[in-house]
Tab-separated table of C-alpha atoms in Angstrom:
chain	number	residue	atom	x	y	z
N	46	MET	CA	20.443	12.496	13.137
N	47	THR	CA	16.984	13.203	14.004
N	48	THR	CA	17.371	14.593	17.363
N	49	ASN	CA	15.789	17.577	16.213
N	50	GLU	CA	12.534	15.938	16.067
N	51	HIS	CA	11.281	16.767	19.379
N	52	PRO	CA	8.119	14.846	20.494
N	53	GLU	CA	6.348	18.125	20.971
N	54	GLN	CA	6.465	18.644	17.273
N	55	ARG	CA	4.336	15.578	16.868
N	56	LYS	CA	1.862	16.088	19.526
N	57	GLY	CA	-0.849	17.371	17.308
N	58	SER	CA	-1.221	13.732	15.938
N	59	ASP	CA	-2.641	12.549	19.255
N	60	PRO	CA	-5.047	14.903	20.984
N	61	GLY	CA	-5.972	12.238	23.611
N	62	ARG	CA	-2.281	11.851	24.621
N	63	PRO	CA	-2.403	12.449	28.385
N	64	ASP	CA	0.796	14.348	28.660
N	65	ASP	CA	-0.180	17.013	26.258
N	66	GLU	CA	0.766	19.749	28.460
N	67	PRO	CA	2.495	23.029	27.537
N	68	PRO	CA	5.947	23.233	28.850
N	69	GLY	CA	5.028	26.447	30.676
N	70	ARG	CA	2.575	24.531	33.009
N	71	ARG	CA	5.472	22.551	34.369
N	72	PRO	CA	5.962	23.052	38.092
N	73	HIS	CA	9.845	23.362	37.599
N	74	GLY	CA	11.300	25.012	34.648
N	75	ASP	CA	14.685	23.373	34.914
N	76	PRO	CA	14.683	19.867	33.634
N	77	ALA	CA	17.874	18.948	35.394
N	78	GLU	CA	16.252	19.857	38.591
N	79	GLN	CA	13.300	17.710	37.618
N	80	THR	CA	15.238	14.637	36.784
N	81	GLY	CA	18.093	15.142	39.220
N	82	TRP	CA	16.920	12.026	41.198
N	83	LEU	CA	17.687	10.131	38.113
N	84	ASP	CA	21.362	9.528	38.194
N	85	ALA	CA	23.360	7.276	35.818
N	86	GLU	CA	23.422	4.174	38.099
N	87	THR	CA	19.644	4.324	38.723
N	88	ALA	CA	19.012	4.788	34.920
N	89	ASP	CA	21.267	1.608	34.466
N	90	HIS	CA	19.133	-0.387	36.957
N	91	LEU	CA	15.814	0.742	35.349
N	92	LEU	CA	17.141	-0.186	31.824
N	93	ASP	CA	18.433	-3.533	33.018
N	94	ALA	CA	15.158	-4.081	35.159
N	95	ARG	CA	17.449	-5.418	37.989
N	96	PRO	CA	15.392	-6.786	40.676
N	97	GLY	CA	17.553	-4.727	43.325
N	98	ALA	CA	16.733	-1.610	41.727
N	99	PRO	CA	16.024	0.990	44.264
N	100	HIS	CA	12.419	1.608	43.745
N	101	ASP	CA	11.689	3.149	47.146
N	102	ASP	CA	11.786	6.433	45.318
N	103	GLU	CA	8.351	6.911	43.964
N	104	ARG	CA	9.578	8.645	40.853
N	105	VAL	CA	11.755	5.662	40.073
N	106	ALA	CA	9.101	3.328	40.746
N	107	GLY	CA	6.825	5.237	38.371
N	108	LEU	CA	9.500	5.193	35.557
N	109	ALA	CA	9.964	1.509	36.205
N	110	ARG	CA	6.099	0.907	35.708
N	111	LEU	CA	6.142	2.882	32.723
N	112	LEU	CA	9.002	0.793	31.069
N	113	ALA	CA	7.218	-2.353	32.171
N	114	SER	CA	4.102	-1.297	30.767
N	115	ALA	CA	5.827	-0.740	27.499
N	116	VAL	CA	7.011	-4.191	27.293
N	117	GLU	CA	3.584	-5.462	28.227
N	118	GLU	CA	2.154	-3.083	25.515
N	119	ALA	CA	4.374	-4.633	22.879
N	120	ASP	CA	3.396	-8.148	24.026
N	121	SER	CA	-0.160	-7.577	23.887
N	122	ARG	CA	-0.068	-6.563	20.257
N	123	PRO	CA	0.367	-9.917	18.339
N	124	GLY	CA	1.031	-9.393	14.776
N	125	SER	CA	-1.645	-10.227	12.077
N	126	ARG	CA	-2.599	-13.946	11.494
N	127	ASN	CA	-2.020	-13.424	7.852
N	128	THR	CA	1.560	-11.966	8.311
N	129	GLU	CA	2.206	-14.988	10.615
N	130	ARG	CA	1.231	-17.498	8.114
N	131	LEU	CA	3.350	-16.079	5.256
N	132	VAL	CA	6.340	-16.030	7.482
N	133	LEU	CA	5.732	-19.708	8.678
N	134	GLU	CA	5.320	-20.602	4.953
N	135	ALA	CA	8.389	-18.979	4.145
N	136	PHE	CA	10.005	-20.910	6.934
N	137	ARG	CA	8.658	-24.189	5.430
N	138	ASP	CA	10.015	-23.236	2.051
N	139	ALA	CA	13.500	-22.698	3.472
N	140	HIS	CA	13.723	-25.336	6.170
N	141	GLY	CA	10.981	-27.892	5.127
N	142	ALA	CA	13.541	-30.465	5.904
N	143	GLY	CA	12.585	-31.552	9.535
N	144	ARG	CA	8.904	-31.989	8.570
N	145	THR	CA	7.571	-35.248	7.326
N	146	PRO	CA	4.462	-33.951	5.793
N	147	ALA	CA	6.337	-31.298	4.066
N	148	ARG	CA	8.791	-33.869	2.734
N	149	SER	CA	6.326	-36.092	1.238
N	150	ARG	CA	4.514	-33.200	-0.257
N	151	HIS	CA	7.621	-31.638	-1.711
N	152	PRO	CA	8.662	-34.160	-4.634
N	153	ARG	CA	5.190	-33.792	-6.128
N	154	ALA	CA	5.191	-30.096	-5.871
N	155	ARG	CA	8.476	-29.890	-7.359
N	156	TRP	CA	7.322	-32.054	-10.183
N	157	ARG	CA	4.339	-29.870	-10.776
N	158	ARG	CA	6.433	-26.801	-10.695
N	159	ALA	CA	9.177	-28.319	-12.948
N	160	SER	CA	9.966	-26.347	-15.807
N	161	ARG	CA	8.611	-27.298	-19.214
N	162	PRO	CA	12.115	-28.376	-20.654
N	163	THR	CA	12.478	-30.822	-17.832
N	164	LYS	CA	9.088	-32.265	-18.296
N	165	VAL	CA	10.007	-32.752	-22.020
N	166	LEU	CA	13.276	-34.279	-21.085
N	167	VAL	CA	11.608	-36.805	-18.719
N	168	GLY	CA	8.810	-37.514	-21.464
N	169	SER	CA	11.429	-37.981	-23.823
N	170	ILE	CA	13.335	-40.445	-21.709
N	171	ALA	CA	10.183	-42.352	-21.183
N	172	ALA	CA	9.366	-42.246	-25.077
N	173	VAL	CA	12.872	-43.396	-25.834
N	174	SER	CA	12.771	-46.192	-23.364
N	175	LEU	CA	9.303	-47.090	-24.489
N	176	LEU	CA	10.396	-47.203	-28.070
N	177	SER	CA	13.573	-49.092	-27.206
N	178	GLY	CA	11.321	-51.513	-25.299
N	179	VAL	CA	9.281	-52.011	-28.267
N	180	ALA	CA	12.321	-52.571	-30.275
N	181	ILE	CA	13.579	-55.052	-27.881
N	182	ALA	CA	10.386	-56.614	-27.703
N	183	ALA	CA	10.276	-56.724	-31.338
N	184	THR	CA	13.526	-58.483	-31.600
N	185	THR	CA	12.977	-60.686	-28.725
N	186	GLY	CA	9.433	-61.411	-29.579
N	187	THR	CA	8.070	-60.699	-26.173
N	188	LEU	CA	6.077	-57.702	-26.886
N	189	PRO	CA	3.682	-57.496	-23.927
N	190	GLY	CA	6.176	-57.586	-21.347
N	191	PRO	CA	8.487	-54.778	-22.405
N	192	PHE	CA	5.625	-52.578	-22.910
N	193	HIS	CA	4.753	-52.829	-19.248
N	194	SER	CA	8.268	-51.943	-18.167
N	195	GLY	CA	8.208	-49.273	-20.764
N	196	ARG	CA	5.106	-47.690	-19.391
N	197	GLY	CA	6.869	-48.001	-16.078
N	198	THR	CA	9.631	-45.913	-17.027
N	199	PRO	CA	8.118	-42.412	-16.757
N	200	GLY	CA	7.083	-43.364	-13.573
N	201	GLU	CA	10.413	-44.410	-12.540
N	202	SER	CA	12.207	-41.561	-13.969
N	203	ARG	CA	9.699	-39.420	-12.306
N	204	SER	CA	10.439	-40.817	-8.915
N	205	ALA	CA	14.230	-40.683	-9.683
N	206	SER	CA	13.754	-37.027	-10.219
N	207	ALA	CA	11.744	-36.739	-7.125
N	208	SER	CA	14.170	-38.621	-4.940
N	209	SER	CA	17.151	-36.697	-6.018
N	210	PRO	CA	16.088	-33.695	-3.881
N	211	SER	CA	15.075	-36.014	-1.185
N	212	PRO	CA	18.605	-36.739	0.235
N	213	ARG	CA	18.482	-32.809	0.880
N	214	THR	CA	15.535	-33.164	2.982
N	215	SER	CA	16.254	-36.519	4.600
N	216	GLY	CA	19.954	-35.743	5.356
N	217	ALA	CA	18.711	-32.696	7.367
N	218	ALA	CA	21.170	-33.344	10.126
N	219	GLY	CA	23.623	-30.895	8.725
N	220	ALA	CA	22.883	-27.565	9.538
N	221	GLY	CA	23.694	-26.252	5.971
N	222	ARG	CA	21.258	-28.783	4.801
N	223	PRO	CA	18.070	-26.878	4.421
N	224	ALA	CA	19.862	-24.007	2.952
N	225	PRO	CA	20.624	-25.041	-0.607
N	226	ALA	CA	17.161	-24.838	-1.779
N	227	PRO	CA	16.675	-21.047	-1.129
N	228	SER	CA	20.164	-20.221	-1.057
N	229	ALA	CA	20.982	-21.715	-4.601
N	230	THR	CA	18.604	-19.143	-6.034
N	231	ALA	CA	19.059	-16.229	-3.710
N	232	PRO	CA	22.770	-15.297	-4.330
N	233	ALA	CA	21.854	-11.852	-5.941
N	234	ASP	CA	19.589	-11.113	-3.214
N	235	SER	CA	21.290	-12.300	-0.044
N	236	GLY	CA	24.401	-11.091	-1.273
N	237	GLN	CA	23.702	-7.569	0.048
N	238	ALA	CA	20.789	-8.992	1.843
N	239	PRO	CA	20.169	-7.368	5.186
N	240	THR	CA	22.189	-4.390	4.315
N	241	HIS	CA	24.800	-3.448	6.664
N	242	PRO	CA	24.620	0.009	8.191
N	243	ALA	CA	27.946	0.380	6.634
N	244	THR	CA	26.320	0.582	3.256
N	245	PRO	CA	23.560	3.129	3.687
N	246	GLY	CA	23.921	4.467	0.383
N	247	ALA	CA	23.188	1.485	-1.566
N	248	SER	CA	19.480	1.528	-2.411
N	249	THR	CA	19.987	-1.322	-4.737
N	250	VAL	CA	19.382	-3.209	-1.644
N	251	ALA	CA	15.626	-3.386	-2.572
N	252	GLN	CA	16.875	-6.607	-3.960
N	253	PRO	CA	17.188	-8.641	-0.825
N	254	GLY	CA	14.322	-10.872	-0.088
N	255	LEU	CA	12.708	-10.401	-3.350
N	256	LYS	CA	12.479	-14.007	-4.072
N	257	GLY	CA	10.999	-14.734	-0.670
N	258	LEU	CA	8.649	-11.856	-1.243
N	259	CYS	CA	7.780	-13.304	-4.574
N	260	THR	CA	6.940	-16.722	-3.127
N	261	SER	CA	4.684	-15.148	-0.653
N	262	TYR	CA	2.992	-12.948	-3.405
N	263	LEU	CA	2.472	-15.779	-5.696
N	264	ARG	CA	1.110	-18.101	-2.877
N	265	ALA	CA	-1.331	-15.165	-1.726
N	266	SER	CA	-2.602	-14.529	-5.009
N	267	ARG	CA	-3.125	-18.136	-5.721
N	268	ARG	CA	-5.508	-17.700	-2.764
N	269	GLY	CA	-6.885	-14.431	-3.900
N	270	GLU	CA	-5.174	-12.618	-1.128
N	271	HIS	CA	-2.748	-9.740	-1.172
N	272	VAL	CA	0.775	-9.184	0.474
N	273	ASP	CA	1.173	-6.496	2.699
N	274	SER	CA	1.547	-2.972	1.212
N	275	THR	CA	5.391	-2.695	1.880
N	276	ALA	CA	5.922	-6.006	0.077
N	277	GLN	CA	3.772	-4.877	-2.645
N	278	ARG	CA	5.604	-1.613	-3.141
N	279	ARG	CA	8.829	-3.486	-3.237
N	280	LEU	CA	7.522	-5.881	-5.792
N	281	ASP	CA	6.173	-3.059	-7.883
N	282	ALA	CA	9.324	-1.351	-7.838
N	283	ALA	CA	11.401	-4.394	-8.617
N	284	ALA	CA	8.990	-5.642	-11.429
N	285	GLY	CA	8.712	-2.168	-12.963
N	286	GLY	CA	5.045	-1.826	-12.164
N	287	SER	CA	2.328	-3.554	-10.529
N	288	ALA	CA	1.003	-5.097	-13.612
N	289	ASP	CA	4.219	-6.946	-14.167
N	290	VAL	CA	4.718	-8.294	-10.590
N	291	ALA	CA	2.941	-11.380	-11.463
N	292	SER	CA	5.070	-12.176	-14.453
N	293	TYR	CA	8.105	-10.896	-12.725
N	294	CYS	CA	7.683	-13.201	-9.729
N	295	ALA	CA	6.845	-16.134	-12.066
N	296	ARG	CA	10.157	-15.610	-13.757
N	297	LEU	CA	12.250	-15.131	-10.551
N	298	THR	CA	10.817	-18.427	-9.031
N	299	ALA	CA	10.840	-20.246	-12.227
N	300	ASP	CA	14.642	-19.516	-12.083
N	301	GLN	CA	14.693	-21.339	-8.792
N	302	THR	CA	12.775	-24.278	-10.000
N	303	SER	CA	14.767	-24.705	-13.035
N	304	GLY	CA	17.865	-24.409	-11.041
N	305	GLN	CA	16.705	-27.179	-8.920
N	306	THR	CA	15.461	-29.350	-11.667
N	307	SER	CA	18.681	-29.082	-13.520
N	308	GLY	CA	20.160	-30.652	-10.692
N	309	HIS	CA	18.075	-33.643	-11.625
N	310	GLY	CA	19.716	-33.761	-14.938
N	311	LYS	CA	23.406	-33.494	-13.636
N	312	PRO	CA	22.644	-35.667	-10.692
N	313	ALA	CA	23.691	-34.384	-7.258
N	314	THR	CA	26.559	-32.348	-8.325
N	315	ALA	CA	24.647	-29.107	-8.855
N	316	THR	CA	22.897	-28.926	-5.465
N	317	PRO	CA	25.604	-29.769	-3.000
N	318	SER	CA	28.340	-27.818	-5.062
N	319	ALA	CA	26.093	-24.705	-4.764
N	320	SER	CA	26.413	-24.563	-1.086
N	321	PRO	CA	30.299	-24.396	-0.690
N	322	GLY	CA	30.829	-23.080	-4.093
N	323	THR	CA	28.709	-19.955	-4.268
N	324	ALA	CA	29.295	-17.227	-2.029
N	325	THR	CA	25.456	-17.516	-1.164
N	326	PRO	CA	25.485	-19.455	2.077
N	327	GLN	CA	28.116	-17.192	3.250
N	328	SER	CA	26.630	-14.076	2.181
N	329	PRO	CA	24.042	-13.775	4.675
N	330	ALA	CA	26.474	-15.187	7.074
N	331	PRO	CA	28.848	-12.107	7.359
N	332	HIS	CA	25.736	-10.112	8.202
N	333	ALA	CA	24.498	-12.927	10.280
N	334	SER	CA	27.778	-13.175	12.236
N	335	ARG	CA	28.000	-9.508	12.911
N	336	PRO	CA	25.528	-9.664	15.541
N	337	ALA	CA	25.979	-13.240	16.319
N	338	THR	CA	29.554	-13.560	16.749
N	339	PRO	CA	30.011	-10.682	19.226
N	340	ALA	CA	26.920	-11.932	21.056
N	341	VAL	CA	28.400	-15.326	21.206
N	342	ALA	CA	31.646	-13.863	22.314
N	343	ALA	CA	29.670	-11.822	24.977
N	344	GLY	CA	28.020	-15.002	25.991
N	345	PRO	CA	30.656	-16.148	28.469
N	346	THR	CA	31.130	-12.716	30.055
N	347	THR	CA	27.635	-11.796	30.334
N	348	GLY	CA	26.263	-15.325	30.823
N	349	HIS	CA	22.923	-14.491	29.791
N	350	GLY	CA	20.459	-17.372	30.249
N	351	ARG	CA	23.078	-19.994	30.093
N	352	ALA	CA	25.057	-19.312	33.142
K	1068	MET	CA	24.437	-7.173	33.539
K	1069	GLY	CA	23.793	-10.417	31.767
K	1070	ARG	CA	20.868	-10.959	34.362
K	1071	ALA	CA	18.846	-8.285	32.733
K	1072	GLN	CA	17.386	-10.561	30.383
K	1073	GLY	CA	16.578	-13.135	33.146
K	1074	THR	CA	14.549	-10.586	35.044
K	1075	ARG	CA	12.271	-9.236	32.494
K	1076	ARG	CA	11.596	-12.403	30.704
K	1077	GLY	CA	12.354	-14.882	33.452
K	1078	ALA	CA	15.060	-17.528	33.429
K	1079	THR	CA	12.662	-20.221	32.522
K	1080	ASP	CA	11.315	-18.252	29.761
K	1081	GLU	CA	14.601	-17.821	28.296
K	1082	THR	CA	15.532	-21.666	28.787
K	1083	ALA	CA	12.397	-22.543	26.728
K	1084	PHE	CA	13.211	-19.926	24.155
K	1085	ALA	CA	16.551	-21.095	23.649
K	1086	ALA	CA	15.125	-24.697	23.155
K	1087	ALA	CA	12.820	-23.552	20.914
K	1088	LEU	CA	15.295	-21.566	18.905
K	1089	ALA	CA	17.410	-24.691	18.604
K	1090	GLN	CA	14.503	-26.791	17.224
K	1091	ALA	CA	13.685	-24.027	14.870
K	1092	ARG	CA	17.204	-24.103	13.446
K	1093	ALA	CA	16.724	-27.863	12.862
K	1094	GLY	CA	13.783	-27.217	10.855
K	1095	ASP	CA	10.965	-27.516	13.384
K	1096	GLU	CA	8.104	-25.231	12.157
K	1097	ALA	CA	6.025	-25.395	15.370
K	1098	ALA	CA	9.142	-24.237	17.323
K	1099	PHE	CA	9.809	-21.504	14.892
K	1100	ALA	CA	6.178	-20.362	15.329
K	1101	ARG	CA	6.807	-20.035	19.065
K	1102	VAL	CA	10.209	-18.199	18.472
K	1103	TYR	CA	8.247	-15.839	16.068
K	1104	ARG	CA	5.315	-15.326	18.502
K	1105	THR	CA	7.799	-14.548	21.318
K	1106	VAL	CA	10.011	-12.029	19.300
K	1107	ASN	CA	7.946	-10.416	16.955
K	1108	PRO	CA	5.767	-8.327	19.274
K	1109	ARG	CA	8.878	-6.907	20.908
K	1110	LEU	CA	10.526	-6.399	17.344
K	1111	VAL	CA	7.470	-4.634	16.087
K	1112	GLY	CA	7.880	-2.490	19.450
K	1113	TYR	CA	11.302	-1.586	18.674
K	1114	LEU	CA	10.393	-0.774	15.018
K	1115	ARG	CA	7.726	1.559	15.915
K	1116	GLY	CA	10.467	3.801	17.271
K	1117	LEU	CA	12.042	3.657	13.815
K	1118	VAL	CA	9.220	3.531	11.324
K	1119	GLY	CA	6.065	4.253	13.334
K	1120	ASN	CA	3.074	2.722	11.784
K	1121	ASP	CA	4.888	0.725	9.151
K	1122	ALA	CA	6.531	-1.241	11.872
K	1123	ASP	CA	4.513	-4.462	11.193
K	1124	ASP	CA	5.243	-4.374	7.634
K	1125	VAL	CA	8.841	-3.909	8.104
K	1126	ALA	CA	8.891	-6.662	10.724
K	1127	SER	CA	7.279	-8.867	8.162
K	1128	GLU	CA	10.155	-8.280	5.751
K	1129	THR	CA	12.689	-9.009	8.581
K	1130	TRP	CA	11.217	-12.325	9.202
K	1131	HIS	CA	11.608	-13.200	5.520
K	1132	ASP	CA	15.385	-12.455	5.897
K	1133	VAL	CA	15.658	-14.312	9.260
K	1134	VAL	CA	13.906	-17.446	7.808
K	1135	ARG	CA	16.373	-17.541	5.118
K	1136	ALA	CA	19.624	-16.899	7.098
K	1137	LEU	CA	18.340	-18.876	10.212
K	1138	GLY	CA	20.930	-21.472	9.374
K	1139	ASP	CA	23.742	-19.410	9.596
K	1140	PHE	CA	22.756	-18.136	12.975
K	1141	ARG	CA	24.623	-19.187	16.034
K	1142	GLY	CA	23.953	-18.053	19.528
K	1143	ASP	CA	21.457	-17.948	22.270
K	1144	GLY	CA	18.111	-16.171	22.894
K	1145	PRO	CA	19.667	-12.867	23.502
K	1146	ALA	CA	21.820	-13.120	20.757
K	1147	PHE	CA	19.037	-14.065	18.353
K	1148	ARG	CA	16.953	-11.012	19.414
K	1149	ALA	CA	19.911	-8.794	18.700
K	1150	TRP	CA	20.253	-10.496	15.389
K	1151	THR	CA	16.791	-9.965	14.425
K	1152	ALA	CA	17.007	-6.443	15.644
K	1153	THR	CA	19.961	-5.654	13.493
K	1154	ILE	CA	17.999	-7.078	10.444
K	1155	ALA	CA	15.095	-5.093	11.371
K	1156	ARG	CA	17.129	-1.975	11.874
K	1157	ASN	CA	18.531	-2.351	8.293
K	1158	ARG	CA	15.221	-3.158	6.816
K	1159	ALA	CA	13.763	-0.153	8.533
K	1160	LEU	CA	16.532	2.231	7.285
K	1161	ASP	CA	15.982	0.779	3.745
K	1162	HIS	CA	12.333	1.415	4.245
K	1163	LEU	CA	12.850	4.940	5.275
K	1164	ARG	CA	15.113	5.491	2.028
K	1165	ARG	CA	12.651	3.863	-0.176
K	1166	SER	CA	9.636	5.723	1.002
K	1167	ASN	CA	11.714	8.793	1.239
K	1168	VAL	CA	10.152	10.078	4.273
K	1169	ARG	CA	11.497	11.438	7.561
K	1170	PRO	CA	11.678	9.035	9.980
K	1171	ARG	CA	8.389	8.460	11.961
K	1172	THR	CA	6.319	11.044	10.276
K	1173	THR	CA	3.357	8.813	10.544
K	1174	GLU	CA	1.045	9.079	13.462
K	1175	LEU	CA	2.428	6.926	16.067
K	1176	VAL	CA	-0.299	6.043	18.290
K	1177	ASP	CA	-2.256	3.569	16.475
K	1178	THR	CA	-3.742	2.289	19.781
K	1179	ALA	CA	-6.071	5.371	19.568
K	1180	LYS	CA	-8.890	2.753	20.038
K	1181	ASP	CA	-7.724	2.112	23.524
K	1182	SER	CA	-7.047	5.696	24.348
K	1183	PRO	CA	-9.587	7.501	26.543
K	1184	ALA	CA	-11.868	10.077	24.919
K	1185	ASP	CA	-10.946	13.605	24.873
K	1186	GLN	CA	-13.497	14.673	27.420
K	1187	ASP	CA	-12.442	11.936	29.940
K	1188	SER	CA	-10.968	12.630	33.142
K	1189	GLU	CA	-7.258	13.048	33.802
K	1190	ARG	CA	-7.560	9.998	36.078
K	1191	LEU	CA	-8.232	7.929	32.866
K	1192	ALA	CA	-5.522	9.760	31.061
K	1193	LEU	CA	-3.145	8.946	33.735
K	1194	GLU	CA	-4.123	5.267	33.772
K	1195	SER	CA	-3.843	5.026	29.954
K	1196	LEU	CA	-0.272	6.616	30.570
K	1197	SER	CA	0.736	3.543	32.295
K	1198	THR	CA	-0.675	1.109	29.771
K	1199	ALA	CA	-1.556	1.851	26.200
K	1200	HIS	CA	0.717	4.817	25.666
K	1201	ALA	CA	3.885	3.560	27.411
K	1202	LEU	CA	5.322	2.246	24.184
K	1203	SER	CA	4.279	5.172	22.138
K	1204	LEU	CA	5.955	7.516	24.745
K	1205	ILE	CA	9.321	5.726	24.127
K	1206	ALA	CA	8.886	5.459	20.469
K	1207	GLU	CA	8.256	9.302	20.383
K	1208	LEU	CA	11.496	10.082	21.860
K	1209	PRO	CA	14.217	11.363	19.464
K	1210	ARG	CA	15.302	8.503	17.433
K	1211	ASP	CA	18.662	7.600	18.914
K	1212	GLN	CA	16.907	7.761	22.605
K	1213	ALA	CA	14.013	5.837	21.471
K	1214	GLU	CA	16.245	3.210	19.820
K	1215	ALA	CA	18.532	2.793	22.835
K	1216	VAL	CA	15.736	2.415	25.295
K	1217	LEU	CA	13.615	0.095	23.162
K	1218	LEU	CA	16.477	-2.209	22.530
K	1219	ARG	CA	17.584	-2.121	26.158
K	1220	VAL	CA	13.854	-2.523	27.605
K	1221	VAL	CA	11.664	-4.056	25.158
K	1222	LEU	CA	14.005	-6.374	23.517
K	1223	GLY	CA	15.763	-6.887	26.683
K	1224	LEU	CA	19.371	-6.513	25.362
K	1225	ASP	CA	22.200	-5.636	27.601
K	1226	ALA	CA	24.166	-2.461	26.759
K	1227	PRO	CA	26.872	-4.215	24.795
K	1228	MET	CA	24.499	-5.976	22.444
K	1229	ALA	CA	22.326	-2.731	22.112
K	1230	ALA	CA	25.353	-1.059	21.025
K	1231	GLN	CA	26.320	-3.728	18.634
K	1232	VAL	CA	22.875	-3.487	17.012
K	1233	LEU	CA	23.164	0.124	16.763
K	1234	GLY	CA	26.823	0.189	15.460
K	1235	LYS	CA	27.847	2.728	18.226
K	1236	GLN	CA	30.046	2.728	21.149
K	1237	PRO	CA	28.412	1.407	24.253
K	1238	GLY	CA	29.057	4.664	25.977
K	1239	ALA	CA	27.086	6.522	23.367
K	1240	VAL	CA	24.257	4.135	23.667
K	1241	ARG	CA	24.365	4.405	27.353
K	1242	THR	CA	24.071	8.190	27.122
K	1243	ALA	CA	21.235	8.009	24.560
K	1244	ALA	CA	19.349	5.721	26.842
K	1245	HIS	CA	19.774	7.791	29.964
K	1246	ARG	CA	18.712	10.749	28.143
K	1247	GLY	CA	15.674	8.982	26.922
K	1248	LEU	CA	14.697	8.014	30.529
K	1249	LYS	CA	15.221	11.705	31.641
K	1250	ARG	CA	12.925	12.878	29.054
K	1251	LEU	CA	10.401	10.100	29.830
K	1252	ALA	CA	10.493	11.176	33.310
K	1253	GLU	CA	9.972	14.922	32.478
K	1254	ARG	CA	7.048	13.906	30.335
K	1255	MET	CA	5.407	11.647	33.082
K	1256	ARG	CA	5.201	14.682	35.312
K	1257	ARG	CA	1.832	16.200	35.998
K	1258	PRO	CA	1.145	19.787	36.495
K	1259	GLY	CA	0.497	19.359	40.238
K	1260	GLY	CA	3.702	17.261	40.568
K	1261	THR	CA	1.693	14.045	40.396
K	1262	GLU	CA	3.507	11.020	38.948
K	1263	GLU	CA	2.156	8.447	36.658
K	1264	LYS	CA	-0.142	6.454	38.727
């Protein structure tokens, strides 16, 4: 694949690199002679970082130190705070179930995000019951009372709409539970989501994750911040221009919201049926199971960590 | 072989990580944050071998996928690292296709701030070799070798898991990793036969 890319070709990028030596200055011309001490077994030991690795050879010990340093170097570079926050927010969106604060926050947030038709619908119900309250009051002659209950209706229907998603959150025990919210909206995305190596040609795979990116984008722009450049590029491409990203994302996430709120209209059926019915929850799964399943299968044999 | 993870990360680390992972899957954000902070630096380290300086961005994309699919994940700590590495790899390949660049054409050593100035002595250079540049040295190997070594060493995957991530036969991955180590060994050698300090 890229084996023609010799490190030497890239040397120019880093003048300060210490090993920047012309090959001719090497003491031995024959690489095999130089690394003859590094047999397959020793290499495997180094790669495994096995404690019993024969480090008595200074050259092996040096290589072992180099590898250990690489791990340390990786660990010493924590990602940016901003990226971490966006990732955690994405987690919260997808798995907010277990968190009480998130849960108490969500119904209201949903209401706020509820699409106009839903608000109109709820309002209409309120108005109708208000009017019928008036009518009843008029017929029964107890005007003030019904008015009260009538006024209470919007609140009730509101809390009803708020409570209908809450079983989702409260019943978090099921593993599939947290999924419906994002998954109900993600089908197009995650269908091809993390793109198998098997389908390298498909560049339509720009799709996956767009919803999540949009969520992050909208949240960031609300704060006057920006998403990282890769995310921005993908959104630009998806929206057909950076000017259209905001509206594109609004639409994409609105689909999600209306999809959820329609669940209120047809109580409960929409959301639960979404999980087994659509291919969505499964769609990440094949991908997920690919590394996971063999890994699990490998578990007993290799017994990492568990044994 | 399975002991590999236990040695580089410590058995207790691995146990704690598995616990955090389980909590995260149950929706515990604090636990997920621990998982993220543990795995992300290593994931970025691996991605540097694929996409150079875009590693952080690609890792960020990866985590958005991970978050969405976490409910479907089954497995332990090493399996989780392999799983995220697979997603990251796919993301990286997407990224390379999208940006239509040859792999890793960007300048890899963005730790230049840590690198000794040109006029500094070789002593400093040798010291830096063992610290700031170790990851870059590996990342700059030919890509198949870089990937194999990074998966095995930085993400702590055993050979079969690394092969799984790469979609190759374990033997091929083993060969690539060995070649990578040999090349590293060659590059470590100093003119006077001095080894990395």
